[in-house]
mmCIF file with all atom_site columns, C-alpha atoms in Angstrom:
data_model
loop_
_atom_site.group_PDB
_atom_site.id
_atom_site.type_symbol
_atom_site.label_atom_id
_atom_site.label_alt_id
_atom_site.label_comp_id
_atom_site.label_asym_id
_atom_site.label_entity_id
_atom_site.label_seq_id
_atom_site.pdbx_PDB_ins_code
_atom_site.Cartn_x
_atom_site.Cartn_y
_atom_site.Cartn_z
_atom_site.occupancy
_atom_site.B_iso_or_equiv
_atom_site.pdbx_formal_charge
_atom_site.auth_seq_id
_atom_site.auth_comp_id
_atom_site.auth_asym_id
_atom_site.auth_atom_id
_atom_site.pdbx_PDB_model_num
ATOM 1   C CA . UNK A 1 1   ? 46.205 -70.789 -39.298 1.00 44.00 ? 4   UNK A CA 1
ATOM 2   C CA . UNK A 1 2   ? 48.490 -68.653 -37.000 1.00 68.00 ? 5   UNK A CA 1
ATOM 3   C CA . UNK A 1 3   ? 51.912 -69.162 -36.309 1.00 74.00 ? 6   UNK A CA 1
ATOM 4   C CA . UNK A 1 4   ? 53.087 -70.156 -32.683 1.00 81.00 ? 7   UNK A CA 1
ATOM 5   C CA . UNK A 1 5   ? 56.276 -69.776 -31.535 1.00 85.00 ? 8   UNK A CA 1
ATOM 6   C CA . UNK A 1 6   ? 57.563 -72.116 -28.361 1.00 88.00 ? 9   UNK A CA 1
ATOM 7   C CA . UNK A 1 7   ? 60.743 -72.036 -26.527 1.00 90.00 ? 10  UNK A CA 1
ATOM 8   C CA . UNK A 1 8   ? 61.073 -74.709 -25.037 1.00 89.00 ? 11  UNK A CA 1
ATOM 9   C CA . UNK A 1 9   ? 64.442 -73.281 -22.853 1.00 91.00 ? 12  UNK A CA 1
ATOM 10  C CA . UNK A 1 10  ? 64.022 -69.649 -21.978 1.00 92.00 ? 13  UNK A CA 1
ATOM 11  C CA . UNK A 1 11  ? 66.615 -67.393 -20.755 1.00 90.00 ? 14  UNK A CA 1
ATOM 12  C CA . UNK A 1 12  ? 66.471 -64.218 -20.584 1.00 90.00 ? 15  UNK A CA 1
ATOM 13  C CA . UNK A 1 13  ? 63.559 -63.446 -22.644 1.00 90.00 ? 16  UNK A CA 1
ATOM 14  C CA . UNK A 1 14  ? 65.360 -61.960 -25.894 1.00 91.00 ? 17  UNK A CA 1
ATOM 15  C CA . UNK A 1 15  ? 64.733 -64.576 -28.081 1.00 93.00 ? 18  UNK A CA 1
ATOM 16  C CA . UNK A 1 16  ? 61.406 -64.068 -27.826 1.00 93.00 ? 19  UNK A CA 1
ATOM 17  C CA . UNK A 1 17  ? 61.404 -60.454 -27.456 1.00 92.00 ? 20  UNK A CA 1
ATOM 18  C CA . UNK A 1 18  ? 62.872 -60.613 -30.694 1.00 93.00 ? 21  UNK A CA 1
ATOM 19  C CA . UNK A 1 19  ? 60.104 -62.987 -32.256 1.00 93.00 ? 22  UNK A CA 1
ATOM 20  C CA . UNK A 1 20  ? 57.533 -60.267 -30.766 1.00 92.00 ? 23  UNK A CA 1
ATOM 21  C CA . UNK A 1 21  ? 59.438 -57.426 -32.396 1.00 93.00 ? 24  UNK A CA 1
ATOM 22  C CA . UNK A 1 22  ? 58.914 -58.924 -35.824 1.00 94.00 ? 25  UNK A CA 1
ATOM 23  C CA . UNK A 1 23  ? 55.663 -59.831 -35.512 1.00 94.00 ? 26  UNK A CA 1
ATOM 24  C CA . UNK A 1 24  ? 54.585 -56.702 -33.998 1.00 94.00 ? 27  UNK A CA 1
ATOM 25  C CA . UNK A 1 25  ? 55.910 -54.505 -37.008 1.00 96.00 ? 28  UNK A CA 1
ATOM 26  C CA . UNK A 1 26  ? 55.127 -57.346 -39.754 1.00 95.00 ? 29  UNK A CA 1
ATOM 27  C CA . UNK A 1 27  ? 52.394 -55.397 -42.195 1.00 95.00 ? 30  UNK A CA 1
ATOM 28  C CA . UNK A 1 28  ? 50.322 -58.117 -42.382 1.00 94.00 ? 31  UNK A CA 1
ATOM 29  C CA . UNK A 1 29  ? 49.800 -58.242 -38.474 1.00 94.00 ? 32  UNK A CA 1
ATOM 30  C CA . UNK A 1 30  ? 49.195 -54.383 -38.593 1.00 96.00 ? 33  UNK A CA 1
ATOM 31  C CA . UNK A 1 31  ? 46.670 -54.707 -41.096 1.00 95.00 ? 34  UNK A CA 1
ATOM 32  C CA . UNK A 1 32  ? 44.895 -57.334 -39.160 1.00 95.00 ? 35  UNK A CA 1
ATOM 33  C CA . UNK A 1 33  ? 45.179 -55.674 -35.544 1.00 95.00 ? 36  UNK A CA 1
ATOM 34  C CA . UNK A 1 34  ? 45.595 -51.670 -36.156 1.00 96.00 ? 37  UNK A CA 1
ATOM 35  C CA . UNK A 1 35  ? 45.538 -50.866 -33.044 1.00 94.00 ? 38  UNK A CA 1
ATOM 36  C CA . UNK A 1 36  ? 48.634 -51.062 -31.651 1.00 91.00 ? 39  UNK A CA 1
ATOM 37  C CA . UNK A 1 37  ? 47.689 -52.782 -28.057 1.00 89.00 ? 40  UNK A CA 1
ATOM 38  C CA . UNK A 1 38  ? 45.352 -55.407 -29.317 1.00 92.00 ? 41  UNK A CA 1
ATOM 39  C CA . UNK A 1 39  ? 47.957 -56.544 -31.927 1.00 93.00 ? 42  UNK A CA 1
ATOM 40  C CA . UNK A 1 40  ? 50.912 -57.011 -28.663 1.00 91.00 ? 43  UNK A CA 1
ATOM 41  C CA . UNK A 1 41  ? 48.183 -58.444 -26.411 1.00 91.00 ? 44  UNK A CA 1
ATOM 42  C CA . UNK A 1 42  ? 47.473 -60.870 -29.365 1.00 93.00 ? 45  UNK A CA 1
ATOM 43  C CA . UNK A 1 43  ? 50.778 -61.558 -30.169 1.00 93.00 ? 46  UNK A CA 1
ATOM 44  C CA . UNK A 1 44  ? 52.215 -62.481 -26.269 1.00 92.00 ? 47  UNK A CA 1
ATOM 45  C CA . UNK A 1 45  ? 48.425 -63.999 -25.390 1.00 91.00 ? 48  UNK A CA 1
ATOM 46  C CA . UNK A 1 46  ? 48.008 -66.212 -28.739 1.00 91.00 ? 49  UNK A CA 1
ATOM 47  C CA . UNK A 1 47  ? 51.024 -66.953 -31.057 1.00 92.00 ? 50  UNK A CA 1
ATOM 48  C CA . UNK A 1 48  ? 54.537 -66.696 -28.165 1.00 93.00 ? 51  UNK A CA 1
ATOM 49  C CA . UNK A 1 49  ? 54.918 -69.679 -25.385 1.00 93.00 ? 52  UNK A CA 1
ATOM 50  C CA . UNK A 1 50  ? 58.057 -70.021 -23.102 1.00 94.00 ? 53  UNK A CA 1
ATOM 51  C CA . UNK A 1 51  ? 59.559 -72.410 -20.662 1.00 95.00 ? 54  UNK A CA 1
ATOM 52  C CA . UNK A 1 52  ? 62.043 -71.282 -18.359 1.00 95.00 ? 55  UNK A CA 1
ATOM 53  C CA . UNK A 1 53  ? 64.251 -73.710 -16.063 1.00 93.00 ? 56  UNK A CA 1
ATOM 54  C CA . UNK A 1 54  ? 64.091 -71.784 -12.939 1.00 95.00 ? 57  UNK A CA 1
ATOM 55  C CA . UNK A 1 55  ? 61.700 -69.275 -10.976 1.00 95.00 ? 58  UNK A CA 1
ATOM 56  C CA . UNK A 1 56  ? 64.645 -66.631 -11.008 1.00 95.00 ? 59  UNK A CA 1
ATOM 57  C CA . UNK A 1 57  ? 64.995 -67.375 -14.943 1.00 95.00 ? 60  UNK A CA 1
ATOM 58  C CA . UNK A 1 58  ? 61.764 -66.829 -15.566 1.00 95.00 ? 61  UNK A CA 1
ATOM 59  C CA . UNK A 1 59  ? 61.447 -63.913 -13.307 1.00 93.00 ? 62  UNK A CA 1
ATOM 60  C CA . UNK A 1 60  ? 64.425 -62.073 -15.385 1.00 93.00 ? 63  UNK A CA 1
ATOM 61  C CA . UNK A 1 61  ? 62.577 -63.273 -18.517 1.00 93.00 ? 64  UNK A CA 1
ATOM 62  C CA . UNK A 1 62  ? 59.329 -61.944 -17.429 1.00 92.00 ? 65  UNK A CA 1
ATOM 63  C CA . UNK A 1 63  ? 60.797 -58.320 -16.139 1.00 90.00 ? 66  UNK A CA 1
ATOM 64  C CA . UNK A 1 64  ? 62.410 -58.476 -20.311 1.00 90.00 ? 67  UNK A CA 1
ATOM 65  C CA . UNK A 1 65  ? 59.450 -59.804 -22.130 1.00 90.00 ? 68  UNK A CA 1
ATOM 66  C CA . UNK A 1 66  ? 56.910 -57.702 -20.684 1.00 89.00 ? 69  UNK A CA 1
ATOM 67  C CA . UNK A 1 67  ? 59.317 -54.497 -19.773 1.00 81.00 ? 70  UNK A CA 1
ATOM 68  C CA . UNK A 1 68  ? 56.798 -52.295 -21.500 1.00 72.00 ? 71  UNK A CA 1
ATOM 69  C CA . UNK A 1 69  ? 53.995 -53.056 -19.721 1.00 63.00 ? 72  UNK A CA 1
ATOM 70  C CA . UNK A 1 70  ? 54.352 -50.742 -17.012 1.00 62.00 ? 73  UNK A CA 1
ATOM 71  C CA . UNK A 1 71  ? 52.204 -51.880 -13.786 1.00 52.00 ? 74  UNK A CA 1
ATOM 72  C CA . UNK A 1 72  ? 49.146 -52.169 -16.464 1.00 56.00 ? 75  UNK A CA 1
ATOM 73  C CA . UNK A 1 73  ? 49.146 -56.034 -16.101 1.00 71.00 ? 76  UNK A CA 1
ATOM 74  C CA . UNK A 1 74  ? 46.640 -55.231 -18.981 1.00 82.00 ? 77  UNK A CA 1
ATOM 75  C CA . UNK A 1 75  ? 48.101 -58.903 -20.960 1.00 89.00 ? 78  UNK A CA 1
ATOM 76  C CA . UNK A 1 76  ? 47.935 -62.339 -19.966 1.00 88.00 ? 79  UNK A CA 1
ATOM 77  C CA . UNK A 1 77  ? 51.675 -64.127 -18.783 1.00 90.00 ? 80  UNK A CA 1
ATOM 78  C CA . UNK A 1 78  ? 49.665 -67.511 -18.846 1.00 91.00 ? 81  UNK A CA 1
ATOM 79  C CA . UNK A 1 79  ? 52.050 -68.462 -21.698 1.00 92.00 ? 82  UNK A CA 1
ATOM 80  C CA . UNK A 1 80  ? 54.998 -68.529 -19.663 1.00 95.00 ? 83  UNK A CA 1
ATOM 81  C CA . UNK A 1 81  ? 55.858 -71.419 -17.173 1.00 95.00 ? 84  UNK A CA 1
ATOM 82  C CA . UNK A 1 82  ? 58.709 -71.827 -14.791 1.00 96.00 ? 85  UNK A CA 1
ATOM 83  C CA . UNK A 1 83  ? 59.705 -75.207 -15.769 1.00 95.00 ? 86  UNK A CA 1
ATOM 84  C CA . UNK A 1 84  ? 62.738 -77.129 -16.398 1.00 94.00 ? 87  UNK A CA 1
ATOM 85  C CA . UNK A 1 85  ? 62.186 -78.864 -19.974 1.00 94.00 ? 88  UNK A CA 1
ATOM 86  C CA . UNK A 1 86  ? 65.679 -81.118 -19.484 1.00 93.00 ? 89  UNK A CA 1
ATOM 87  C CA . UNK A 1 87  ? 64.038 -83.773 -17.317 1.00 94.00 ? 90  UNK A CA 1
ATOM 88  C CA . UNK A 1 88  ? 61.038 -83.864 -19.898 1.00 94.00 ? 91  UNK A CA 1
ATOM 89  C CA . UNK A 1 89  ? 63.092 -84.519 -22.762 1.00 94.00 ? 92  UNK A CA 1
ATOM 90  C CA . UNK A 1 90  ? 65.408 -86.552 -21.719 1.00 95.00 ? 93  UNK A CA 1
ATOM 91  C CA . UNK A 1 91  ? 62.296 -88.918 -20.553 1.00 96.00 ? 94  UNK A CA 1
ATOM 92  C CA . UNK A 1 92  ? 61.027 -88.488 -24.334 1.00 95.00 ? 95  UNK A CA 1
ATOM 93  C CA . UNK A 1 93  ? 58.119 -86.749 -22.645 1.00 95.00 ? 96  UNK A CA 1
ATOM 94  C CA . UNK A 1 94  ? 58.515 -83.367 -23.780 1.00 93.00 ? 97  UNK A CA 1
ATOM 95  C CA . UNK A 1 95  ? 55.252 -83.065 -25.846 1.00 91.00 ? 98  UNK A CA 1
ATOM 96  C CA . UNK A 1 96  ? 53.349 -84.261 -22.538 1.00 94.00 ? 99  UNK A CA 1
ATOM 97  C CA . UNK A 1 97  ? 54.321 -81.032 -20.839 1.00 93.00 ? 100 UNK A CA 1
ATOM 98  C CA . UNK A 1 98  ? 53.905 -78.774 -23.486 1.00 92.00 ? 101 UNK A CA 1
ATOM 99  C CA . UNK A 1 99  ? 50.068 -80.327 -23.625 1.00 91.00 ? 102 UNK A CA 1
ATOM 100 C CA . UNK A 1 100 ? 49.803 -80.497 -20.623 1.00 92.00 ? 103 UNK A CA 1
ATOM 101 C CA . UNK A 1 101 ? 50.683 -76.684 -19.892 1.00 90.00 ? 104 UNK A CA 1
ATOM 102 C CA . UNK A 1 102 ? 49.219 -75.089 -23.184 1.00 86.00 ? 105 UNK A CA 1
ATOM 103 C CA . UNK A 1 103 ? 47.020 -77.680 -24.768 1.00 82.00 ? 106 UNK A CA 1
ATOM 104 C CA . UNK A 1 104 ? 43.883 -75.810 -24.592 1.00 69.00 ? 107 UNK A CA 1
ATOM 105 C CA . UNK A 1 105 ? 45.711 -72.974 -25.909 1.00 69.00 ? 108 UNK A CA 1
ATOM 106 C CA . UNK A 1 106 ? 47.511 -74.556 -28.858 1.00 65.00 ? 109 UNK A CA 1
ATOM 107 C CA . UNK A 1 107 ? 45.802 -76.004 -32.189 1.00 58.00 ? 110 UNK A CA 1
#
């Protein structure tokens, strides 16, 4: 089973550019996806997720995350939503937007 990472309150995108980072230069991950594209592309496409509370938010978090990806467009960003999370939680219905929004994409 692979590890997923959600943030469920992005910001600027560091956090996870940081999670990324570390998975992209664990051995294990190298070993399974050599090549150094597939292995990002399979990193932000299967195992990163992120909420952010505004469209501006998630615009700046975008323009981090995905920095390196210069006009290629060649990964999917249909892991990242422009959504506030507060309302959610505070109705105790955070897992109902996080299924909602990835649930064909999470195990």
């Amino acid at each position: 089973m692979q590890r997923m990472i959600i943030v469920i309150y992005m910001k600027s995108g560091l956090y996870i550019t940081e999670i990324v980072k570390r998975l992209y230069r664990n051995p294990l991950m190298k070993s399974l996806y050599p090549d150094d594209m597939e292995r990002i592309k399979h990193i932000l496409e299967c195992q990163v997720f992120g909420f952010a509370t505004t469209q501006i938010i998630f615009d700046i978090a975008m323009s981090y995350i995905f920095g390196f990806d210069e006009g290629a467009n060649q990964i999917s960003r249909r892991n990242f939503f422009a959504v506030d999370t507060l309302p959610w939680a505070e109705k105790g219905e955070l897992q109902k937007l996080v299924n909602e929004k990835l649930g064909d994409r999470i195990e």
